[in-house]
């Protein structure tokens, strides 16, 4: 049991402390830069870009979202494709108000992966940028994404999603929001350093771009398209890099049930990816095998390691004061976590969101230099 306890402790410590330290050292010693230039600086034209936005019943948000996309400071040709995944609201009317500046593809309900496949199949651009209806892009987000593709080794680029809970200047009275903000900063730190030594292990679904020629249609059952698609590009020999100058803004939903659903979906999605792409487990095939095992697989093992440590310390507690103390510390930690979750569930959340749902608040827009927009703003047809 002692071996089980210490192996479990080592596993958890390695995933959350040891791996980041080794990653930081490796990025300093053997970091790879992206040979990045603005296309006009390199004497070449900006590549054509297709923005694919999959939406289901998002009419309340679409007008503002499309206005944001059409307002991008991108010197090259930009086409916007909205794929309606069986929408039953006024999605078609919202898109029609923009005339021929936005293309609409209407599909029967089939899920986001199917909608993304249809959008990419219809795209004409050399690069495809994926966007969601909820978030907003900084004005230069697409330009920063495109600049990375002047390096022929780059097959995909993910931008930075900035959440309102990352800045305590925002009025977010939620311990869960605090925790999410810190965790998201930690995740972005990992992505930044993984990018420096090769590739990130996924993308921010709200803002990422790929070379259209590298896209492989996603299985319709895919749960994490923003992990599977980038990892397939990496397996194909190209880099997927992180550029924190390309930014999207969002407001976090900091209630317990929503966060639990998100984590459950992420956990299930990571198991699913192993079934869809078992090549990820082969060191000579996966160029980021060590990072993938340490980051993704490690996260899948940690819950079992924590359970094993708890059981082992309970068995060993009668034999040693050290294991008794370890058991008390673990039980205390889980008790505090349960109390915090209960507090979040019982706390009344102010209803201050616009009709369109979660949207970046005014402070987030001010920091990004974006105009304030609401879910009900109408845009004149172009």
GROMACS .gro file of C-alpha atoms in nm:
model
  382
    1UNK     CA    1   0.000   0.000   0.000
    2UNK     CA    2   0.290   0.234   0.061
    3UNK     CA    3   0.397   0.188  -0.299
    4UNK     CA    4   0.044   0.268  -0.416
    5UNK     CA    5   0.034   0.583  -0.201
    6UNK     CA    6   0.368   0.722  -0.317
    7UNK     CA    7   0.313   0.630  -0.681
    8UNK     CA    8  -0.021   0.811  -0.670
    9UNK     CA    9   0.130   1.118  -0.504
   10UNK     CA   10   0.413   1.122  -0.759
   11UNK     CA   11   0.165   1.101  -1.048
   12UNK     CA   12  -0.037   1.400  -0.927
   13UNK     CA   13   0.274   1.603  -0.845
   14UNK     CA   14   0.430   1.529  -1.184
   15UNK     CA   15   0.122   1.627  -1.384
   16UNK     CA   16   0.064   1.961  -1.210
   17UNK     CA   17   0.416   2.060  -1.097
   18UNK     CA   18   0.687   1.842  -1.249
   19UNK     CA   19   0.566   1.860  -1.608
   20UNK     CA   20   0.528   2.241  -1.610
   21UNK     CA   21   0.880   2.280  -1.466
   22UNK     CA   22   1.031   2.047  -1.727
   23UNK     CA   23   0.829   2.221  -1.998
   24UNK     CA   24   0.957   2.562  -1.893
   25UNK     CA   25   1.319   2.441  -1.895
   26UNK     CA   26   1.281   2.273  -2.234
   27UNK     CA   27   1.125   2.581  -2.391
   28UNK     CA   28   1.426   2.786  -2.281
   29UNK     CA   29   1.685   2.536  -2.401
   30UNK     CA   30   1.523   2.412  -2.722
   31UNK     CA   31   1.241   2.652  -2.804
   32UNK     CA   32   1.137   2.684  -3.170
   33UNK     CA   33   1.031   3.022  -3.298
   34UNK     CA   34   0.768   3.072  -3.566
   35UNK     CA   35   0.911   3.242  -3.873
   36UNK     CA   36   0.629   3.490  -3.863
   37UNK     CA   37   0.588   3.795  -4.083
   38UNK     CA   38   0.298   3.999  -4.193
   39UNK     CA   39   0.241   3.889  -4.553
   40UNK     CA   40   0.280   4.243  -4.685
   41UNK     CA   41   0.615   4.267  -4.506
   42UNK     CA   42   0.722   3.947  -4.680
   43UNK     CA   43   0.625   4.094  -5.018
   44UNK     CA   44   0.328   3.858  -5.058
   45UNK     CA   45  -0.046   3.904  -5.058
   46UNK     CA   46  -0.253   3.824  -4.753
   47UNK     CA   47  -0.413   3.479  -4.786
   48UNK     CA   48  -0.787   3.451  -4.842
   49UNK     CA   49  -0.962   3.357  -4.518
   50UNK     CA   50  -1.295   3.182  -4.465
   51UNK     CA   51  -1.459   3.220  -4.124
   52UNK     CA   52  -1.685   2.924  -4.039
   53UNK     CA   53  -1.941   2.979  -3.765
   54UNK     CA   54  -2.161   2.683  -3.666
   55UNK     CA   55  -2.481   2.792  -3.494
   56UNK     CA   56  -2.804   2.645  -3.363
   57UNK     CA   57  -3.078   2.888  -3.258
   58UNK     CA   58  -2.835   3.178  -3.212
   59UNK     CA   59  -3.038   3.448  -3.391
   60UNK     CA   60  -3.032   3.676  -3.083
   61UNK     CA   61  -2.653   3.687  -3.096
   62UNK     CA   62  -2.580   3.659  -3.467
   63UNK     CA   63  -2.630   4.020  -3.576
   64UNK     CA   64  -2.380   4.153  -3.325
   65UNK     CA   65  -2.144   3.863  -3.385
   66UNK     CA   66  -2.143   3.907  -3.761
   67UNK     CA   67  -2.096   4.281  -3.723
   68UNK     CA   68  -1.789   4.203  -3.513
   69UNK     CA   69  -1.650   3.966  -3.777
   70UNK     CA   70  -1.719   4.203  -4.068
   71UNK     CA   71  -1.538   4.475  -3.874
   72UNK     CA   72  -1.210   4.279  -3.865
   73UNK     CA   73  -0.903   4.478  -3.964
   74UNK     CA   74  -0.790   4.222  -4.220
   75UNK     CA   75  -0.635   4.348  -4.546
   76UNK     CA   76  -0.699   4.027  -4.743
   77UNK     CA   77  -1.026   3.879  -4.867
   78UNK     CA   78  -1.252   3.760  -4.586
   79UNK     CA   79  -1.558   3.545  -4.639
   80UNK     CA   80  -1.798   3.453  -4.360
   81UNK     CA   81  -1.999   3.131  -4.364
   82UNK     CA   82  -2.273   3.061  -4.110
   83UNK     CA   83  -2.380   2.697  -4.088
   84UNK     CA   84  -2.723   2.662  -3.930
   85UNK     CA   85  -2.745   2.327  -3.755
   86UNK     CA   86  -3.118   2.269  -3.766
   87UNK     CA   87  -3.207   2.611  -3.622
   88UNK     CA   88  -3.575   2.674  -3.555
   89UNK     CA   89  -3.547   3.046  -3.472
   90UNK     CA   90  -3.481   3.352  -3.693
   91UNK     CA   91  -3.125   3.255  -3.782
   92UNK     CA   92  -3.192   3.281  -4.157
   93UNK     CA   93  -3.343   3.627  -4.121
   94UNK     CA   94  -3.052   3.745  -3.906
   95UNK     CA   95  -2.802   3.633  -4.169
   96UNK     CA   96  -3.010   3.766  -4.458
   97UNK     CA   97  -2.988   4.118  -4.316
   98UNK     CA   98  -2.621   4.124  -4.422
   99UNK     CA   99  -2.693   4.053  -4.786
  100UNK     CA  100  -2.418   3.883  -4.983
  101UNK     CA  101  -2.152   3.965  -4.724
  102UNK     CA  102  -2.240   3.649  -4.530
  103UNK     CA  103  -2.321   3.305  -4.672
  104UNK     CA  104  -2.572   3.078  -4.500
  105UNK     CA  105  -2.573   2.699  -4.517
  106UNK     CA  106  -2.882   2.539  -4.367
  107UNK     CA  107  -2.861   2.177  -4.252
  108UNK     CA  108  -3.096   1.946  -4.067
  109UNK     CA  109  -2.990   1.905  -3.707
  110UNK     CA  110  -2.681   1.685  -3.699
  111UNK     CA  111  -2.436   1.831  -3.447
  112UNK     CA  112  -2.147   2.075  -3.455
  113UNK     CA  113  -1.890   1.841  -3.621
  114UNK     CA  114  -2.121   1.790  -3.917
  115UNK     CA  115  -2.179   2.165  -3.942
  116UNK     CA  116  -1.804   2.236  -3.935
  117UNK     CA  117  -1.743   1.977  -4.207
  118UNK     CA  118  -2.005   2.143  -4.427
  119UNK     CA  119  -1.860   2.488  -4.363
  120UNK     CA  120  -1.506   2.384  -4.455
  121UNK     CA  121  -1.632   2.201  -4.766
  122UNK     CA  122  -1.797   2.525  -4.882
  123UNK     CA  123  -1.502   2.749  -4.790
  124UNK     CA  124  -1.294   2.910  -5.064
  125UNK     CA  125  -1.017   3.056  -4.850
  126UNK     CA  126  -0.667   2.919  -4.812
  127UNK     CA  127  -0.713   2.949  -4.436
  128UNK     CA  128  -1.020   2.858  -4.234
  129UNK     CA  129  -1.092   3.037  -3.906
  130UNK     CA  130  -1.341   2.878  -3.666
  131UNK     CA  131  -1.560   3.098  -3.450
  132UNK     CA  132  -1.855   3.064  -3.212
  133UNK     CA  133  -2.159   3.289  -3.185
  134UNK     CA  134  -2.104   3.385  -2.821
  135UNK     CA  135  -1.756   3.537  -2.817
  136UNK     CA  136  -1.616   3.853  -2.975
  137UNK     CA  137  -1.285   3.894  -3.161
  138UNK     CA  138  -1.041   4.177  -3.108
  139UNK     CA  139  -1.024   4.385  -3.430
  140UNK     CA  140  -0.684   4.242  -3.532
  141UNK     CA  141  -0.744   3.881  -3.424
  142UNK     CA  142  -0.762   3.728  -3.772
  143UNK     CA  143  -0.459   3.928  -3.892
  144UNK     CA  144  -0.250   3.788  -3.608
  145UNK     CA  145  -0.366   3.434  -3.682
  146UNK     CA  146  -0.285   3.468  -4.053
  147UNK     CA  147   0.064   3.608  -3.989
  148UNK     CA  148   0.176   3.275  -3.844
  149UNK     CA  149   0.108   3.089  -4.169
  150UNK     CA  150   0.400   3.257  -4.347
  151UNK     CA  151   0.599   2.982  -4.174
  152UNK     CA  152   0.544   2.672  -4.391
  153UNK     CA  153   0.590   2.444  -4.087
  154UNK     CA  154   0.272   2.586  -3.928
  155UNK     CA  155  -0.051   2.405  -4.007
  156UNK     CA  156  -0.274   2.557  -3.741
  157UNK     CA  157  -0.286   2.850  -3.499
  158UNK     CA  158  -0.492   2.898  -3.187
  159UNK     CA  159  -0.558   3.237  -3.035
  160UNK     CA  160  -0.612   3.337  -2.673
  161UNK     CA  161  -0.955   3.332  -2.515
  162UNK     CA  162  -0.972   3.601  -2.247
  163UNK     CA  163  -1.234   3.537  -1.978
  164UNK     CA  164  -1.378   3.812  -1.762
  165UNK     CA  165  -1.297   3.613  -1.446
  166UNK     CA  166  -0.923   3.652  -1.517
  167UNK     CA  167  -0.937   4.018  -1.412
  168UNK     CA  168  -1.056   4.094  -1.060
  169UNK     CA  169  -1.149   4.444  -1.178
  170UNK     CA  170  -1.466   4.272  -1.297
  171UNK     CA  171  -1.746   4.243  -1.043
  172UNK     CA  172  -1.756   3.865  -1.014
  173UNK     CA  173  -1.854   3.758  -0.665
  174UNK     CA  174  -1.783   3.388  -0.711
  175UNK     CA  175  -1.512   3.166  -0.571
  176UNK     CA  176  -1.572   2.933  -0.865
  177UNK     CA  177  -1.506   3.220  -1.106
  178UNK     CA  178  -1.181   3.290  -0.920
  179UNK     CA  179  -1.079   2.928  -0.955
  180UNK     CA  180  -1.170   2.916  -1.323
  181UNK     CA  181  -0.970   3.232  -1.388
  182UNK     CA  182  -0.657   3.091  -1.224
  183UNK     CA  183  -0.699   2.753  -1.394
  184UNK     CA  184  -0.746   2.911  -1.737
  185UNK     CA  185  -0.431   3.121  -1.691
  186UNK     CA  186  -0.244   2.802  -1.598
  187UNK     CA  187  -0.378   2.625  -1.909
  188UNK     CA  188  -0.274   2.911  -2.135
  189UNK     CA  189   0.073   2.909  -1.980
  190UNK     CA  190   0.103   2.539  -2.070
  191UNK     CA  191  -0.018   2.603  -2.426
  192UNK     CA  192   0.227   2.888  -2.471
  193UNK     CA  193   0.526   2.676  -2.366
  194UNK     CA  194   0.408   2.365  -2.550
  195UNK     CA  195   0.385   2.579  -2.861
  196UNK     CA  196   0.742   2.698  -2.816
  197UNK     CA  197   0.886   2.347  -2.817
  198UNK     CA  198   0.668   2.213  -3.097
  199UNK     CA  199   0.290   2.223  -3.088
  200UNK     CA  200   0.001   2.284  -2.856
  201UNK     CA  201  -0.220   1.987  -2.775
  202UNK     CA  202  -0.543   2.147  -2.888
  203UNK     CA  203  -0.695   2.480  -2.972
  204UNK     CA  204  -0.933   2.735  -2.828
  205UNK     CA  205  -1.259   2.643  -2.999
  206UNK     CA  206  -1.368   3.007  -3.002
  207UNK     CA  207  -1.068   3.117  -3.211
  208UNK     CA  208  -0.841   2.897  -3.419
  209UNK     CA  209  -0.731   2.869  -3.779
  210UNK     CA  210  -0.606   2.587  -4.002
  211UNK     CA  211  -0.482   2.548  -4.357
  212UNK     CA  212  -0.788   2.430  -4.546
  213UNK     CA  213  -0.589   2.164  -4.731
  214UNK     CA  214  -0.503   1.997  -4.397
  215UNK     CA  215  -0.859   1.963  -4.273
  216UNK     CA  216  -0.992   1.611  -4.238
  217UNK     CA  217  -1.369   1.570  -4.192
  218UNK     CA  218  -1.462   1.508  -3.831
  219UNK     CA  219  -1.666   1.205  -3.726
  220UNK     CA  220  -2.018   1.320  -3.642
  221UNK     CA  221  -1.987   1.189  -3.285
  222UNK     CA  222  -1.680   1.408  -3.209
  223UNK     CA  223  -1.706   1.582  -2.870
  224UNK     CA  224  -1.387   1.793  -2.881
  225UNK     CA  225  -1.342   1.919  -3.236
  226UNK     CA  226  -1.091   2.177  -3.115
  227UNK     CA  227  -0.862   1.899  -2.990
  228UNK     CA  228  -0.912   1.631  -3.255
  229UNK     CA  229  -0.865   1.860  -3.558
  230UNK     CA  230  -0.540   2.020  -3.431
  231UNK     CA  231  -0.395   1.686  -3.318
  232UNK     CA  232  -0.458   1.539  -3.663
  233UNK     CA  233  -0.260   1.827  -3.809
  234UNK     CA  234   0.025   1.754  -3.567
  235UNK     CA  235   0.018   1.384  -3.656
  236UNK     CA  236   0.047   1.496  -4.018
  237UNK     CA  237   0.380   1.662  -3.946
  238UNK     CA  238   0.279   2.029  -3.909
  239UNK     CA  239   0.290   2.253  -3.603
  240UNK     CA  240  -0.010   2.398  -3.425
  241UNK     CA  241   0.106   2.710  -3.241
  242UNK     CA  242  -0.039   2.947  -2.984
  243UNK     CA  243  -0.049   3.322  -3.053
  244UNK     CA  244  -0.166   3.527  -2.757
  245UNK     CA  245  -0.191   3.842  -2.970
  246UNK     CA  246  -0.498   3.697  -3.145
  247UNK     CA  247  -0.769   3.743  -2.886
  248UNK     CA  248  -1.133   3.657  -2.833
  249UNK     CA  249  -1.336   3.769  -2.533
  250UNK     CA  250  -1.600   3.583  -2.337
  251UNK     CA  251  -1.788   3.589  -2.010
  252UNK     CA  252  -1.763   3.277  -1.800
  253UNK     CA  253  -2.061   3.089  -1.668
  254UNK     CA  254  -1.943   3.036  -1.312
  255UNK     CA  255  -2.219   2.816  -1.173
  256UNK     CA  256  -2.145   2.465  -1.051
  257UNK     CA  257  -2.377   2.262  -1.277
  258UNK     CA  258  -2.251   2.430  -1.595
  259UNK     CA  259  -1.889   2.375  -1.495
  260UNK     CA  260  -1.959   2.012  -1.405
  261UNK     CA  261  -2.116   1.952  -1.747
  262UNK     CA  262  -1.821   2.115  -1.920
  263UNK     CA  263  -1.569   1.903  -1.732
  264UNK     CA  264  -1.766   1.584  -1.794
  265UNK     CA  265  -1.778   1.658  -2.166
  266UNK     CA  266  -1.404   1.735  -2.173
  267UNK     CA  267  -1.320   1.414  -1.988
  268UNK     CA  268  -1.539   1.203  -2.217
  269UNK     CA  269  -1.397   1.381  -2.521
  270UNK     CA  270  -1.039   1.302  -2.428
  271UNK     CA  271  -1.122   0.933  -2.389
  272UNK     CA  272  -1.301   0.945  -2.724
  273UNK     CA  273  -0.999   1.099  -2.900
  274UNK     CA  274  -0.784   0.805  -2.792
  275UNK     CA  275  -1.034   0.573  -2.960
  276UNK     CA  276  -1.050   0.785  -3.275
  277UNK     CA  277  -0.674   0.843  -3.301
  278UNK     CA  278  -0.481   0.564  -3.125
  279UNK     CA  279  -0.170   0.684  -3.313
  280UNK     CA  280  -0.138   0.948  -3.040
  281UNK     CA  281  -0.005   0.673  -2.811
  282UNK     CA  282   0.281   0.577  -3.046
  283UNK     CA  283   0.603   0.774  -2.970
  284UNK     CA  284   0.753   0.748  -3.320
  285UNK     CA  285   0.428   0.864  -3.482
  286UNK     CA  286   0.321   1.140  -3.245
  287UNK     CA  287   0.577   1.427  -3.249
  288UNK     CA  288   0.441   1.557  -2.917
  289UNK     CA  289   0.408   1.220  -2.748
  290UNK     CA  290   0.574   1.328  -2.420
  291UNK     CA  291   0.360   1.641  -2.395
  292UNK     CA  292   0.046   1.447  -2.482
  293UNK     CA  293   0.109   1.179  -2.219
  294UNK     CA  294   0.205   1.432  -1.953
  295UNK     CA  295  -0.075   1.680  -2.018
  296UNK     CA  296  -0.374   1.494  -2.164
  297UNK     CA  297  -0.325   1.137  -2.042
  298UNK     CA  298  -0.197   1.262  -1.709
  299UNK     CA  299  -0.522   1.451  -1.652
  300UNK     CA  300  -0.718   1.131  -1.717
  301UNK     CA  301  -0.508   0.938  -1.463
  302UNK     CA  302  -0.508   1.201  -1.185
  303UNK     CA  303  -0.863   1.131  -1.052
  304UNK     CA  304  -0.778   0.762  -1.016
  305UNK     CA  305  -0.446   0.850  -0.853
  306UNK     CA  306  -0.622   1.073  -0.600
  307UNK     CA  307  -0.866   0.795  -0.517
  308UNK     CA  308  -0.581   0.544  -0.481
  309UNK     CA  309  -0.393   0.781  -0.249
  310UNK     CA  310  -0.701   0.826  -0.032
  311UNK     CA  311  -0.765   0.452  -0.002
  312UNK     CA  312  -0.396   0.375   0.062
  313UNK     CA  313  -0.365   0.639   0.332
  314UNK     CA  314  -0.683   0.508   0.500
  315UNK     CA  315  -0.539   0.156   0.508
  316UNK     CA  316  -0.200   0.277   0.636
  317UNK     CA  317  -0.332   0.533   0.888
  318UNK     CA  318  -0.347   0.288   1.185
  319UNK     CA  319   0.018   0.201   1.128
  320UNK     CA  320   0.176   0.547   1.104
  321UNK     CA  321   0.105   0.902   1.219
  322UNK     CA  322   0.230   1.028   0.880
  323UNK     CA  323  -0.037   0.841   0.683
  324UNK     CA  324  -0.298   0.940   0.942
  325UNK     CA  325  -0.204   1.305   0.884
  326UNK     CA  326  -0.214   1.250   0.507
  327UNK     CA  327  -0.564   1.105   0.541
  328UNK     CA  328  -0.683   1.398   0.754
  329UNK     CA  329  -0.541   1.649   0.503
  330UNK     CA  330  -0.713   1.475   0.211
  331UNK     CA  331  -1.047   1.449   0.388
  332UNK     CA  332  -1.021   1.814   0.490
  333UNK     CA  333  -0.946   1.918   0.130
  334UNK     CA  334  -1.239   1.723  -0.011
  335UNK     CA  335  -1.466   1.854   0.263
  336UNK     CA  336  -1.376   2.214   0.180
  337UNK     CA  337  -1.427   2.146  -0.190
  338UNK     CA  338  -1.771   1.998  -0.123
  339UNK     CA  339  -1.864   2.294   0.096
  340UNK     CA  340  -1.753   2.536  -0.173
  341UNK     CA  341  -1.958   2.354  -0.436
  342UNK     CA  342  -2.262   2.360  -0.208
  343UNK     CA  343  -2.214   2.733  -0.146
  344UNK     CA  344  -2.200   2.802  -0.520
  345UNK     CA  345  -2.519   2.603  -0.581
  346UNK     CA  346  -2.714   2.789  -0.312
  347UNK     CA  347  -2.588   3.136  -0.397
  348UNK     CA  348  -2.834   3.338  -0.601
  349UNK     CA  349  -2.676   3.464  -0.925
  350UNK     CA  350  -2.789   3.808  -1.040
  351UNK     CA  351  -2.978   3.802  -1.368
  352UNK     CA  352  -2.775   4.066  -1.552
  353UNK     CA  353  -2.707   3.898  -1.884
  354UNK     CA  354  -2.856   4.016  -2.213
  355UNK     CA  355  -3.109   3.808  -2.400
  356UNK     CA  356  -2.841   3.647  -2.612
  357UNK     CA  357  -2.692   3.465  -2.313
  358UNK     CA  358  -2.337   3.486  -2.176
  359UNK     CA  359  -2.151   3.774  -2.338
  360UNK     CA  360  -1.836   3.969  -2.253
  361UNK     CA  361  -1.913   4.245  -2.007
  362UNK     CA  362  -1.840   4.615  -2.055
  363UNK     CA  363  -1.507   4.600  -1.872
  364UNK     CA  364  -1.384   4.326  -2.106
  365UNK     CA  365  -1.484   4.532  -2.409
  366UNK     CA  366  -1.313   4.841  -2.269
  367UNK     CA  367  -0.985   4.653  -2.215
  368UNK     CA  368  -1.000   4.517  -2.570
  369UNK     CA  369  -1.093   4.846  -2.731
  370UNK     CA  370  -1.417   4.695  -2.865
  371UNK     CA  371  -1.749   4.878  -2.893
  372UNK     CA  372  -2.021   4.775  -2.651
  373UNK     CA  373  -2.282   4.557  -2.821
  374UNK     CA  374  -2.597   4.391  -2.698
  375UNK     CA  375  -2.780   4.085  -2.820
  376UNK     CA  376  -3.068   4.293  -2.957
  377UNK     CA  377  -2.880   4.542  -3.176
  378UNK     CA  378  -2.998   4.536  -3.537
  379UNK     CA  379  -2.768   4.599  -3.832
  380UNK     CA  380  -2.882   4.750  -4.158
  381UNK     CA  381  -2.851   4.523  -4.458
  382UNK     CA  382  -2.544   4.581  -4.665
   0.00000   0.00000   0.00000
